C-alpha cells in the first residue's frame, strides 16, 4: 500500500520486495519512492496480539503503525539539518532514584498545567531547577534527546489527535500522552524525553507561535516553556516517590545478571571485542533499556533486537545485551555493536 496526502492505493509488491527491506511488523526504513521522500513500514503477516485487541476493542483508534510512521518521518525529514549536540540517552547503571523522581514530578506538573492548575508551571520550574542543580551530567547528556524525541512525540500525538478530530482539547491531549506511558514509575530517562516534549510544546503552542525556532536552534521544549516562570515550591508526592524507588531497586537487582555482567566483561582487561557496524542495520532497532557506567566507553543496550544486512550474509540480535560504541576502529568513524567475549574463548 502507498499512503500519501491524497489517500491510499495498492501497489505492485514486487518492486518493494526487490529493495530487500524487512517485512516484520513495525520495521521501518527511509527511502525515495517515485522521487518523493518516503518512510517504509513493514506490516508483517498479522498484527501483534496487543494491537489486534486494541483495535477490536476500539475500532476508531488510530493504528500504532501510522503513529510510528509519522514519528519516524519527522526524524528523517522534519529534523534534517537541526544542530543537535552530542549526548546520550543512556541511564546510569545502577539506576539512580532521585533524578527519575524529579523528572516525574516535572511531568506531573505539566499534566496539571494542561488541566489549568494555576501554580502548575511554577511547580514544574521548581522540579526542573532541582534536577538541573543536582544532576548536571544527566542534563547535559539527555538534552539532544529531549529535543529530538520530544518534538517527534509532539508531532506523533498531534497526528493522532487530528486523526480522531480533537487536536486542541486539553484533557484528550493529556490522556493521549499518558496512554503512551501509563505508569509513571516505569518511565526511563529516555521515555521521559518523549512525554516532556509532547506536554511542553502543547503548552508553548498555546502561548506563542514563535518558540519552534528556538527549539530548532537547540533549546529543549521544557527550557523554553519555563524560561520566564518563577519557581513555586512543591510538596513531593511521597507515594509516587516510593513507587519509583521500589521499581528502580527491583530493576537494579534484576539487571545484575545481564547488564551488570556485560559491563563487568567490558571493563575486564582480558576481553575480546567483536564489532558489528551499525551501518548495516536494516529497519528498526528495539531495546528495553540503555545504560552507561562510569569509566566505560561503551553504552550498554539491554534486550536489544535488530537485523543486519552486511555485504555477505545476515546478522540478527534477538533480545541480547550488548555494548555500543562510536569508534574509528575500521577506518572511518562509525557506531558499532560490541559483543564482549572472554579471551579464553579464542
CSV table of C-alpha atoms in Angstrom, one decimal:
chain,number,residue,atom,x,y,z
A,1,UNK,CA,0.0,0.0,0.0
A,2,UNK,CA,1.1,3.6,-0.8
A,3,UNK,CA,-0.3,6.2,1.5
A,4,UNK,CA,0.1,10.0,1.0
A,5,UNK,CA,-1.9,13.2,1.5
A,6,UNK,CA,-4.3,12.2,-1.3
A,7,UNK,CA,-5.3,8.9,0.2
A,8,UNK,CA,-4.0,5.3,-0.2
A,9,UNK,CA,-3.8,2.8,-3.0
A,10,UNK,CA,-2.5,-0.7,-3.6
A,11,UNK,CA,0.8,-1.0,-5.4
A,12,UNK,CA,2.8,-3.9,-7.0
A,13,UNK,CA,4.6,-5.6,-4.2
A,14,UNK,CA,7.5,-6.9,-6.4
A,15,UNK,CA,9.4,-3.6,-6.6
A,16,UNK,CA,9.1,-3.2,-2.9
A,17,UNK,CA,10.4,-6.8,-2.2
A,18,UNK,CA,13.3,-6.1,-4.6
A,19,UNK,CA,14.6,-3.5,-2.2
A,20,UNK,CA,15.2,-6.2,0.4
A,21,UNK,CA,13.5,-4.3,3.2
A,22,UNK,CA,12.5,-6.1,6.4
A,23,UNK,CA,8.8,-7.1,6.3
A,24,UNK,CA,8.3,-7.7,10.0
A,25,UNK,CA,5.6,-5.6,11.7
A,26,UNK,CA,6.8,-2.1,12.6
A,27,UNK,CA,10.2,-2.4,10.9
A,28,UNK,CA,10.9,0.8,9.0
A,29,UNK,CA,13.4,2.5,6.7
A,30,UNK,CA,14.0,5.8,4.9
A,31,UNK,CA,13.8,5.7,1.1
A,32,UNK,CA,12.8,7.6,-2.0
A,33,UNK,CA,9.7,6.3,-3.9
A,34,UNK,CA,8.6,7.8,-7.2
A,35,UNK,CA,11.1,10.6,-6.5
A,36,UNK,CA,9.4,11.6,-3.2
A,37,UNK,CA,10.7,11.3,0.4
A,38,UNK,CA,9.2,8.2,1.9
A,39,UNK,CA,9.1,6.1,5.0
A,40,UNK,CA,8.7,2.3,4.5
A,41,UNK,CA,6.8,0.4,7.2
A,42,UNK,CA,6.7,-3.4,7.4
A,43,UNK,CA,3.3,-4.8,8.2
A,44,UNK,CA,4.2,-8.4,8.9
A,45,UNK,CA,1.8,-11.3,8.3
A,46,UNK,CA,-0.5,-10.3,11.1
A,47,UNK,CA,-1.0,-7.7,13.8
A,48,UNK,CA,0.7,-8.2,17.2
A,49,UNK,CA,-1.9,-9.6,19.7
A,50,UNK,CA,-1.9,-6.5,21.8
A,51,UNK,CA,-2.5,-4.2,18.8
A,52,UNK,CA,-5.2,-6.5,17.4
A,53,UNK,CA,-7.1,-6.5,20.7
A,54,UNK,CA,-6.8,-2.7,21.0
A,55,UNK,CA,-8.2,-2.2,17.5
A,56,UNK,CA,-11.1,-4.7,18.1
A,57,UNK,CA,-12.0,-3.0,21.4
A,58,UNK,CA,-11.8,0.5,19.9
A,59,UNK,CA,-12.4,0.4,16.1
A,60,UNK,CA,-11.9,4.2,15.9
A,61,UNK,CA,-8.4,4.0,17.4
A,62,UNK,CA,-5.5,5.2,15.3
A,63,UNK,CA,-3.2,2.3,14.3
A,64,UNK,CA,0.1,2.3,16.1
A,65,UNK,CA,2.0,1.8,12.9
A,66,UNK,CA,0.6,5.0,11.5
A,67,UNK,CA,1.8,6.9,14.5
A,68,UNK,CA,5.2,5.2,14.3
A,69,UNK,CA,5.4,6.2,10.6
A,70,UNK,CA,4.6,9.8,11.5
A,71,UNK,CA,7.2,9.9,14.3
A,72,UNK,CA,10.0,8.4,12.2
A,73,UNK,CA,9.1,10.6,9.2
A,74,UNK,CA,9.6,13.7,11.4
A,75,UNK,CA,13.0,12.3,12.5
A,76,UNK,CA,14.0,11.6,8.9
A,77,UNK,CA,12.8,14.8,7.2
A,78,UNK,CA,11.4,17.3,9.7
A,79,UNK,CA,14.6,17.3,11.8
A,80,UNK,CA,17.0,17.3,8.9
A,81,UNK,CA,19.7,19.9,9.5
A,82,UNK,CA,18.9,20.6,13.1
A,83,UNK,CA,22.1,21.4,15.1
A,84,UNK,CA,21.6,18.8,17.7
A,85,UNK,CA,24.5,18.3,20.1
A,86,UNK,CA,26.2,15.1,21.1
A,87,UNK,CA,24.7,13.4,24.1
A,88,UNK,CA,23.5,10.1,25.4
A,89,UNK,CA,20.1,8.7,26.3
A,90,UNK,CA,21.7,6.1,28.4
A,91,UNK,CA,20.7,5.7,32.0
A,92,UNK,CA,23.4,5.5,34.7
A,93,UNK,CA,23.9,1.9,36.0
A,94,UNK,CA,23.0,1.2,38.7
A,95,UNK,CA,20.0,3.4,38.0
A,96,UNK,CA,19.7,6.4,40.3
A,97,UNK,CA,16.4,7.1,42.1
A,98,UNK,CA,16.4,10.9,42.6
A,99,UNK,CA,16.7,12.2,39.0
A,100,UNK,CA,13.8,9.9,38.0
A,101,UNK,CA,11.7,11.3,40.9
A,102,UNK,CA,12.5,14.9,39.9
A,103,UNK,CA,11.6,14.4,36.2
A,104,UNK,CA,8.4,12.5,37.1
A,105,UNK,CA,7.3,15.4,39.3
A,106,UNK,CA,8.1,17.7,36.4
A,107,UNK,CA,5.9,15.6,34.1
A,108,UNK,CA,3.1,15.5,36.6
A,109,UNK,CA,3.2,19.3,36.9
A,110,UNK,CA,3.0,19.7,33.1
A,111,UNK,CA,-0.1,17.5,33.1
A,112,UNK,CA,-1.6,19.7,35.8
A,113,UNK,CA,-0.8,22.8,33.8
A,114,UNK,CA,-2.6,21.4,30.8
A,115,UNK,CA,-5.6,20.9,33.0
A,116,UNK,CA,-5.4,24.6,34.0
A,117,UNK,CA,-4.0,24.4,37.6
A,118,UNK,CA,-2.8,28.0,38.3
A,119,UNK,CA,0.5,27.2,40.0
A,120,UNK,CA,1.4,24.1,38.0
A,121,UNK,CA,4.1,25.8,35.8
A,122,UNK,CA,5.8,27.3,38.9
A,123,UNK,CA,5.9,23.8,40.4
A,124,UNK,CA,7.3,22.5,37.2
A,125,UNK,CA,10.0,25.1,37.3
A,126,UNK,CA,10.8,24.0,40.9
A,127,UNK,CA,11.4,20.4,39.9
A,128,UNK,CA,13.2,21.4,36.7
A,129,UNK,CA,15.6,23.5,38.7
A,130,UNK,CA,16.2,20.8,41.3
A,131,UNK,CA,17.0,18.3,38.6
A,132,UNK,CA,19.4,20.8,36.8
A,133,UNK,CA,21.2,21.6,40.0
A,134,UNK,CA,21.6,18.0,41.3
A,135,UNK,CA,22.4,16.1,38.1
A,136,UNK,CA,24.2,18.4,35.6
A,137,UNK,CA,25.8,15.4,33.8
A,138,UNK,CA,22.4,13.9,33.1
A,139,UNK,CA,21.0,17.3,32.0
A,140,UNK,CA,23.9,17.7,29.5
A,141,UNK,CA,23.6,14.1,28.1
A,142,UNK,CA,19.9,14.0,27.7
A,143,UNK,CA,19.4,17.5,26.2
A,144,UNK,CA,19.6,16.4,22.5
A,145,UNK,CA,17.1,13.7,23.1
A,146,UNK,CA,14.7,15.9,25.0
A,147,UNK,CA,14.7,18.0,21.7
A,148,UNK,CA,14.8,15.2,19.2
A,149,UNK,CA,12.3,12.7,20.8
A,150,UNK,CA,10.3,15.4,22.5
A,151,UNK,CA,9.4,17.2,19.2
A,152,UNK,CA,8.8,13.9,17.4
A,153,UNK,CA,6.5,12.7,20.1
A,154,UNK,CA,4.6,16.0,19.9
A,155,UNK,CA,4.1,15.5,16.2
A,156,UNK,CA,3.0,11.9,16.8
A,157,UNK,CA,0.4,12.9,19.4
A,158,UNK,CA,-0.7,15.8,17.1
A,159,UNK,CA,-1.2,13.4,14.2
A,160,UNK,CA,-3.3,11.1,16.4
A,161,UNK,CA,-5.5,13.9,17.7
A,162,UNK,CA,-6.0,15.3,14.2
A,163,UNK,CA,-7.0,11.8,13.0
A,164,UNK,CA,-9.7,11.5,15.7
A,165,UNK,CA,-10.8,15.1,15.3
A,166,UNK,CA,-9.9,16.8,18.6
A,167,UNK,CA,-6.4,18.2,18.3
A,168,UNK,CA,-6.7,21.0,20.9
A,169,UNK,CA,-8.8,19.5,23.7
A,170,UNK,CA,-6.7,19.6,26.8
A,171,UNK,CA,-7.9,16.5,28.6
A,172,UNK,CA,-7.7,14.4,25.4
A,173,UNK,CA,-4.1,15.6,24.8
A,174,UNK,CA,-3.0,14.8,28.3
A,175,UNK,CA,-4.7,11.4,28.1
A,176,UNK,CA,-3.0,10.7,24.7
A,177,UNK,CA,0.4,11.3,26.3
A,178,UNK,CA,-0.5,9.3,29.4
A,179,UNK,CA,-1.6,6.3,27.2
A,180,UNK,CA,1.9,6.0,25.8
A,181,UNK,CA,3.4,5.9,29.3
A,182,UNK,CA,0.6,4.6,31.6
A,183,UNK,CA,2.6,4.1,34.7
A,184,UNK,CA,4.8,7.0,35.7
A,185,UNK,CA,7.1,4.9,37.8
A,186,UNK,CA,8.2,2.7,34.8
A,187,UNK,CA,9.3,5.6,32.7
A,188,UNK,CA,13.0,5.7,31.9
A,189,UNK,CA,15.1,8.8,31.2
A,190,UNK,CA,14.6,8.1,27.5
A,191,UNK,CA,10.8,7.7,27.9
A,192,UNK,CA,10.7,11.0,29.8
A,193,UNK,CA,12.0,12.8,26.8
A,194,UNK,CA,9.0,11.8,24.7
A,195,UNK,CA,6.5,12.8,27.4
A,196,UNK,CA,8.1,16.1,28.3
A,197,UNK,CA,8.3,17.2,24.7
A,198,UNK,CA,4.6,16.3,23.9
A,199,UNK,CA,3.4,18.2,27.0
A,200,UNK,CA,5.7,21.2,26.9
A,201,UNK,CA,5.2,22.0,23.2
A,202,UNK,CA,1.4,21.7,23.6
A,203,UNK,CA,1.6,24.4,26.3
A,204,UNK,CA,4.1,26.5,24.4
A,205,UNK,CA,1.9,26.5,21.3
A,206,UNK,CA,-0.9,28.0,23.3
A,207,UNK,CA,1.3,30.8,24.5
A,208,UNK,CA,3.1,31.8,21.3
A,209,UNK,CA,3.8,30.6,17.8
A,210,UNK,CA,7.4,31.8,17.9
A,211,UNK,CA,9.1,29.2,20.0
A,212,UNK,CA,9.7,26.5,17.5
A,213,UNK,CA,12.7,28.5,16.1
A,214,UNK,CA,14.4,28.3,19.5
A,215,UNK,CA,13.8,24.6,19.8
A,216,UNK,CA,15.2,24.0,16.3
A,217,UNK,CA,18.3,26.0,17.3
A,218,UNK,CA,19.0,23.7,20.2
A,219,UNK,CA,16.8,24.7,23.2
A,220,UNK,CA,14.7,21.9,24.9
A,221,UNK,CA,10.9,22.4,24.9
A,222,UNK,CA,10.8,22.5,28.7
A,223,UNK,CA,13.5,25.1,29.0
A,224,UNK,CA,11.6,27.4,26.6
A,225,UNK,CA,8.3,26.8,28.4
A,226,UNK,CA,9.7,27.6,31.8
A,227,UNK,CA,12.2,30.3,30.8
A,228,UNK,CA,10.2,33.2,32.3
A,229,UNK,CA,8.4,31.2,35.0
A,230,UNK,CA,9.2,31.7,38.7
A,231,UNK,CA,9.6,28.6,40.8
A,232,UNK,CA,6.9,27.6,43.3
A,233,UNK,CA,8.0,25.2,46.0
A,234,UNK,CA,6.1,22.0,45.6
A,235,UNK,CA,5.5,19.2,48.1
A,236,UNK,CA,6.7,15.8,46.8
A,237,UNK,CA,4.3,13.0,46.1
A,238,UNK,CA,5.5,10.5,48.6
A,239,UNK,CA,3.5,7.6,47.1
A,240,UNK,CA,4.9,8.2,43.6
A,241,UNK,CA,8.5,8.6,45.1
A,242,UNK,CA,8.1,5.3,46.9
A,243,UNK,CA,6.9,3.5,43.7
A,244,UNK,CA,9.8,4.9,41.8
A,245,UNK,CA,12.3,3.9,44.4
A,246,UNK,CA,10.9,0.4,44.7
A,247,UNK,CA,10.8,-0.1,40.9
A,248,UNK,CA,14.4,1.1,40.5
A,249,UNK,CA,15.7,-1.0,43.3
A,250,UNK,CA,14.0,-4.1,41.9
A,251,UNK,CA,15.2,-3.3,38.4
A,252,UNK,CA,18.8,-2.8,39.5
A,253,UNK,CA,18.7,-6.2,41.2
A,254,UNK,CA,17.2,-7.9,38.2
A,255,UNK,CA,19.8,-6.4,35.8
A,256,UNK,CA,22.8,-7.6,37.8
A,257,UNK,CA,23.0,-10.9,35.7
A,258,UNK,CA,22.6,-9.2,32.3
A,259,UNK,CA,23.6,-5.5,32.2
A,260,UNK,CA,25.9,-5.9,35.2
A,261,UNK,CA,27.6,-9.0,33.7
A,262,UNK,CA,28.2,-7.3,30.3
A,263,UNK,CA,29.6,-4.2,32.0
A,264,UNK,CA,32.0,-6.3,34.1
A,265,UNK,CA,33.2,-8.1,30.9
A,266,UNK,CA,33.7,-4.9,29.0
A,267,UNK,CA,35.8,-3.5,31.9
A,268,UNK,CA,37.8,-6.7,32.2
A,269,UNK,CA,41.4,-6.3,30.7
A,270,UNK,CA,41.2,-9.8,29.1
A,271,UNK,CA,38.3,-9.1,26.8
A,272,UNK,CA,38.0,-9.5,23.1
A,273,UNK,CA,35.5,-7.2,21.4
A,274,UNK,CA,33.5,-8.4,18.4
A,275,UNK,CA,32.4,-5.3,16.5
A,276,UNK,CA,29.3,-5.2,14.2
A,277,UNK,CA,28.9,-1.9,12.2
A,278,UNK,CA,25.5,-0.2,12.8
A,279,UNK,CA,25.7,1.0,9.2
A,280,UNK,CA,24.4,-2.5,8.2
A,281,UNK,CA,21.2,-2.2,10.2
A,282,UNK,CA,18.0,-2.6,8.2
A,283,UNK,CA,14.8,-1.3,9.7
A,284,UNK,CA,14.2,-0.5,13.3
A,285,UNK,CA,16.3,-1.4,16.3
A,286,UNK,CA,14.4,-2.3,19.5
A,287,UNK,CA,15.7,-2.3,23.1
A,288,UNK,CA,14.2,-2.3,26.6
A,289,UNK,CA,17.0,-0.3,28.2
A,290,UNK,CA,20.1,1.7,27.6
A,291,UNK,CA,22.8,2.1,30.3
A,292,UNK,CA,26.2,3.7,30.9
A,293,UNK,CA,28.7,3.1,33.6
A,294,UNK,CA,31.5,5.3,34.9
A,295,UNK,CA,34.8,4.6,33.2
A,296,UNK,CA,33.2,2.6,30.4
A,297,UNK,CA,33.5,3.9,26.8
A,298,UNK,CA,30.5,1.8,25.6
A,299,UNK,CA,26.9,2.3,26.3
A,300,UNK,CA,25.0,-1.0,27.0
A,301,UNK,CA,21.8,-2.0,25.2
A,302,UNK,CA,19.5,-4.3,27.2
A,303,UNK,CA,17.3,-6.8,25.4
A,304,UNK,CA,18.5,-5.4,22.0
A,305,UNK,CA,17.0,-6.7,18.8
A,306,UNK,CA,18.0,-5.8,15.2
A,307,UNK,CA,18.5,-7.2,11.7
A,308,UNK,CA,21.8,-6.5,9.9
A,309,UNK,CA,22.5,-7.0,6.2
A,310,UNK,CA,26.3,-6.8,5.7
A,311,UNK,CA,27.9,-7.4,2.3
A,312,UNK,CA,27.8,-11.1,2.8
A,313,UNK,CA,25.2,-13.0,4.9
A,314,UNK,CA,22.8,-11.8,7.6
A,315,UNK,CA,23.2,-11.0,11.3
A,316,UNK,CA,20.4,-10.9,13.9
A,317,UNK,CA,20.4,-9.9,17.5
A,318,UNK,CA,17.3,-11.1,19.4
A,319,UNK,CA,16.9,-9.8,23.0
A,320,UNK,CA,20.6,-9.5,23.5
A,321,UNK,CA,22.6,-7.4,26.0
A,322,UNK,CA,25.5,-5.8,24.1
A,323,UNK,CA,27.8,-2.7,24.2
A,324,UNK,CA,27.5,0.1,21.6
A,325,UNK,CA,30.5,2.3,20.8
A,326,UNK,CA,31.3,5.0,18.3
A,327,UNK,CA,34.8,4.3,17.0
A,328,UNK,CA,37.3,4.7,14.1
A,329,UNK,CA,38.3,1.0,14.6
A,330,UNK,CA,37.5,0.2,10.9
A,331,UNK,CA,39.0,3.4,9.4
A,332,UNK,CA,36.1,5.9,9.4
A,333,UNK,CA,34.1,6.9,12.5
A,334,UNK,CA,31.1,4.7,12.9
A,335,UNK,CA,28.8,3.2,15.6
A,336,UNK,CA,29.3,-0.5,16.4
A,337,UNK,CA,27.5,-3.1,18.4
A,338,UNK,CA,30.2,-4.5,20.7
A,339,UNK,CA,29.9,-8.2,21.8
A,340,UNK,CA,32.4,-8.7,24.7
A,341,UNK,CA,34.0,-12.1,24.9
A,342,UNK,CA,36.4,-13.6,27.4
A,343,UNK,CA,39.8,-14.0,25.8
A,344,UNK,CA,39.9,-17.7,26.7
A,345,UNK,CA,37.0,-18.3,24.2
A,346,UNK,CA,39.6,-17.8,21.5
